[in-house]
Amino acid sequence: MHTFKEKYGPWALVTGASSGIGAEFARQLAVKGLNVVLVARREERLAVLSGELGGQHEVETKVIVADLTTEDGLNTVIKETVKLEIGLLINNAGIEDSGCFLDTPLPKALTVMDLNCKAPLVLTHHVAAKMRQRKRGGILFMSSLVAFQGVPYIANYAASKAYDLIFAESLATEFQAYGIDVLSLNPGFTQTELSPDFDFKGLPIKPMAPEIVALTGLRALGKKRVAVPGAMNKFLYFNGKYLQPRKLNSFSFGRVFSHVLRNKLSRHKGDFR
């Protein structure tokens, strides 16, 4: 395959496409000439993005309004895309449930697992079967820098992203024989709507732009199995993997999250000490 479009086209499916990294993936894929299926819950935002992509690039778009935490939502996506040739799946949709674990309502914690783990599993199973027949395709999982160790105050989210990381690495080896490229993209803090409670005052860490995260993922697809955007994030990944023990990694990341979540944690009894 000589071009990105030849290898991963003609259609890309992007979940969580209404804002942030997902919207940036859609824009950058349209620039590459891929038609884009836009999946999210917010119809108005999807419609605006669809108009933008169609107006600026010679590509088709398809808007699917679906809640991927539900069986109906997942079935809607499968039904609406069954006749499309999906050459690239971007499993981007995700939510977090930061804070003290015991102060998080159980239904919310289970919803995180539904969206961050079950939805990518179901959609990957759906699209990869046809990719295997065509002997080409790509699948990108949106994991996180917190996936490499346990992290206090964002424990369930970190665990869900560890699932995405291990699932992606496993499929990358299994799907190699089918010509399907699989990537786990592991960004750190990013300028998105995912974490409205985060406060970075007093920290040297600044959230990355979603454009950079998406660009890193598309550049790494087919070349790497795990990608970490940003020099600081790469340093933290390297330091955690090769230099620090896992217990110290968890402690260090816990200190960071106790700081960025200090306002939220102060409303509960389980404050970090």
XYZ file of C-alpha atoms in Angstrom:
273
model
C 0.000 0.000 0.000
C 1.523 3.292 -1.102
C -0.754 5.843 0.574
C -2.592 6.226 3.870
C -5.924 6.242 2.025
C -5.128 3.059 0.105
C -4.223 1.239 3.290
C -6.878 2.546 5.673
C -9.684 3.810 3.457
C -12.174 4.400 2.098
C -14.038 4.920 5.407
C -12.800 5.656 8.922
C -15.049 5.277 11.963
C -14.308 7.695 14.817
C -16.068 7.371 18.162
C -16.318 10.344 20.492
C -16.074 12.573 17.418
C -18.082 15.540 18.706
C -15.139 17.292 20.390
C -11.512 17.111 21.520
C -9.219 14.425 20.182
C -12.008 12.656 18.319
C -12.913 15.756 16.314
C -9.231 16.283 15.527
C -8.896 12.716 14.297
C -11.863 13.322 11.985
C -10.335 16.530 10.594
C -6.926 15.000 9.988
C -8.398 11.908 8.370
C -10.476 14.084 6.043
C -7.304 15.899 5.020
C -5.902 12.496 4.040
C -8.946 11.874 1.859
C -10.804 9.342 3.994
C -14.563 9.413 4.349
C -15.481 9.614 8.019
C -18.225 8.074 10.150
C -18.772 10.436 13.083
C -20.138 8.756 16.220
C -21.133 10.511 19.442
C -24.198 11.492 21.472
C -24.354 15.217 20.598
C -26.093 15.477 17.250
C -25.682 19.236 16.809
C -21.914 19.106 17.217
C -21.646 16.171 14.848
C -23.702 18.031 12.264
C -21.428 21.069 12.473
C -18.318 18.935 12.106
C -19.864 17.013 9.230
C -20.570 20.275 7.418
C -17.025 21.480 8.056
C -15.432 18.324 6.676
C -17.718 18.144 3.660
C -17.194 21.805 2.869
C -13.413 21.850 3.164
C -12.496 18.437 1.768
C -13.806 16.188 -0.971
C -14.958 13.493 1.424
C -18.227 11.966 2.538
C -19.370 11.902 6.137
C -21.961 9.890 7.997
C -23.336 11.028 11.340
C -24.441 8.392 13.837
C -25.942 9.592 17.103
C -25.418 6.818 19.632
C -24.708 6.246 23.308
C -21.987 3.590 23.245
C -22.554 2.687 26.884
C -25.787 0.963 25.818
C -26.565 -2.115 23.764
C -28.893 -0.054 21.577
C -26.132 2.440 20.854
C -23.629 -0.218 19.865
C -26.202 -2.018 17.729
C -27.049 1.260 15.988
C -23.413 1.795 14.980
C -23.101 -1.774 13.713
C -26.350 -1.575 11.759
C -25.544 1.813 10.207
C -22.047 0.791 9.095
C -22.587 -2.803 8.012
C -22.553 -1.839 4.301
C -19.609 0.558 4.545
C -16.010 -0.480 3.942
C -14.456 0.591 7.224
C -10.691 0.538 6.813
C -9.830 2.380 10.022
C -11.433 2.297 13.462
C -10.547 4.998 15.990
C -11.729 3.818 19.416
C -11.585 7.279 20.950
C -14.751 7.676 23.039
C -14.125 7.590 26.761
C -15.089 8.988 30.151
C -13.395 9.182 33.536
C -14.615 8.927 37.118
C -11.865 10.657 39.060
C -12.054 11.137 42.800
C -12.078 8.827 45.781
C -13.200 5.406 44.597
C -15.682 4.823 47.434
C -17.264 8.244 46.822
C -17.976 7.350 43.185
C -21.462 5.916 42.588
C -21.202 2.335 41.367
C -23.370 2.938 38.245
C -20.959 5.668 37.134
C -17.963 3.378 37.629
C -19.646 0.653 35.593
C -20.469 3.145 32.838
C -16.742 3.905 32.557
C -16.111 0.223 31.926
C -18.905 0.050 29.365
C -17.575 2.955 27.305
C -13.826 2.545 27.764
C -13.643 -1.249 27.513
C -16.825 -2.897 26.242
C -17.493 -0.479 23.374
C -13.991 -0.818 21.830
C -14.235 -4.597 22.209
C -17.588 -4.802 20.427
C -16.706 -2.386 17.619
C -13.308 -3.970 17.037
C -14.894 -7.393 16.760
C -17.358 -5.959 14.227
C -14.944 -4.154 11.896
C -11.899 -6.422 12.179
C -13.746 -9.408 10.732
C -14.136 -7.597 7.406
C -10.613 -6.164 7.603
C -9.326 -9.728 7.862
C -11.117 -10.631 4.638
C -9.614 -7.620 2.845
C -6.128 -8.240 4.321
C -5.727 -4.592 5.335
C -6.924 -2.056 7.867
C -6.060 -0.215 11.033
C -7.408 0.009 14.583
C -6.377 2.665 17.101
C -7.199 2.405 20.793
C -7.167 5.557 22.897
C -5.381 4.497 26.061
C -3.556 6.811 28.472
C -0.292 7.455 30.254
C -2.018 6.283 33.450
C -2.427 2.818 31.925
C 1.132 1.826 32.809
C 0.622 1.789 36.593
C -2.084 1.995 39.212
C -3.066 5.585 39.995
C -4.900 6.676 43.168
C -7.961 8.903 42.711
C -8.470 7.754 39.138
C -8.199 4.019 39.799
C -11.091 2.735 37.704
C -10.233 4.930 34.720
C -6.565 3.885 34.869
C -7.609 0.235 34.982
C -9.917 0.690 31.992
C -7.101 2.272 30.001
C -4.766 -0.556 30.997
C -7.328 -2.880 29.416
C -7.201 -0.857 26.191
C -3.391 -0.911 26.207
C -3.100 -4.675 26.728
C -5.937 -5.426 24.301
C -4.255 -3.323 21.606
C -0.825 -4.865 22.140
C -2.314 -8.357 22.041
C -4.290 -7.756 18.855
C -1.305 -6.068 17.190
C 0.498 -9.410 17.242
C -2.560 -11.507 16.460
C -3.720 -9.320 13.565
C -0.308 -8.914 11.952
C -0.968 -11.962 9.799
C -4.132 -10.291 8.474
C -2.456 -7.044 7.436
C -4.267 -5.105 10.183
C -2.227 -2.486 12.050
C -3.145 -1.933 15.712
C -1.939 0.928 17.897
C -2.355 1.935 21.523
C -2.126 5.731 21.825
C -1.248 6.836 25.363
C -1.471 10.600 25.904
C -1.073 12.416 29.189
C -3.151 15.439 30.181
C -4.869 16.873 27.098
C -7.063 19.917 26.471
C -10.421 18.131 26.218
C -13.792 18.017 27.967
C -12.878 14.694 29.604
C -11.778 16.126 32.939
C -13.514 19.407 33.856
C -12.444 19.045 37.507
C -8.706 19.153 36.787
C -6.815 22.214 38.068
C -3.205 22.600 36.899
C -2.321 25.713 38.889
C 1.083 25.357 40.548
C 2.175 22.439 38.365
C 4.816 22.491 35.603
C 2.624 20.078 33.616
C 0.422 21.663 30.972
C -2.222 19.817 28.937
C -1.340 19.005 25.327
C -3.345 20.228 22.352
C -5.647 17.538 20.929
C -4.279 18.231 17.439
C -0.840 16.982 18.521
C -2.255 13.856 20.116
C -4.233 12.920 16.999
C -1.292 13.672 14.722
C 0.993 11.479 16.831
C -1.450 8.599 16.596
C -1.879 8.746 12.834
C 1.861 9.036 12.276
C 2.571 6.045 14.530
C -0.102 3.765 13.072
C 1.554 0.960 11.142
C 4.975 1.845 12.550
C 4.535 1.286 16.300
C 2.283 -0.661 18.618
C 2.440 1.806 21.502
C 2.813 5.575 21.078
C 3.193 8.262 23.761
C 2.727 11.870 22.570
C 4.922 14.651 23.957
C 8.487 14.833 25.294
C 7.466 15.084 28.972
C 5.067 12.161 28.658
C 7.761 10.084 26.949
C 10.112 10.873 29.841
C 7.510 9.827 32.415
C 6.835 6.632 30.476
C 10.540 5.788 30.205
C 11.193 6.664 33.831
C 8.284 4.577 35.034
C 9.101 1.587 32.856
C 12.847 1.360 33.354
C 13.904 3.365 36.424
C 11.222 3.486 39.122
C 9.467 0.554 40.825
C 5.732 0.292 40.220
C 4.868 1.239 43.799
C 6.802 4.498 43.442
C 5.113 5.155 40.091
C 1.698 4.827 41.703
C 2.713 7.111 44.540
C 4.130 9.754 42.177
C 1.105 9.764 39.900
C -1.131 9.810 42.966
C 0.565 12.982 44.178
C -0.057 14.628 40.817
C -3.713 13.658 40.761
C -4.236 14.687 44.375
C -3.063 18.130 43.266
C -5.067 18.511 40.060
C -8.152 17.099 41.802
C -7.697 18.963 45.084
C -10.931 20.929 44.705
C -12.949 17.813 44.002
C -11.262 15.768 46.713
C -11.801 18.484 49.304
C -15.544 17.907 49.021
C -15.116 14.375 50.364
C -13.582 12.836 53.428
C -10.997 10.731 51.582
C -8.588 13.586 50.868
C -5.022 12.757 49.942
C -2.583 13.085 52.839
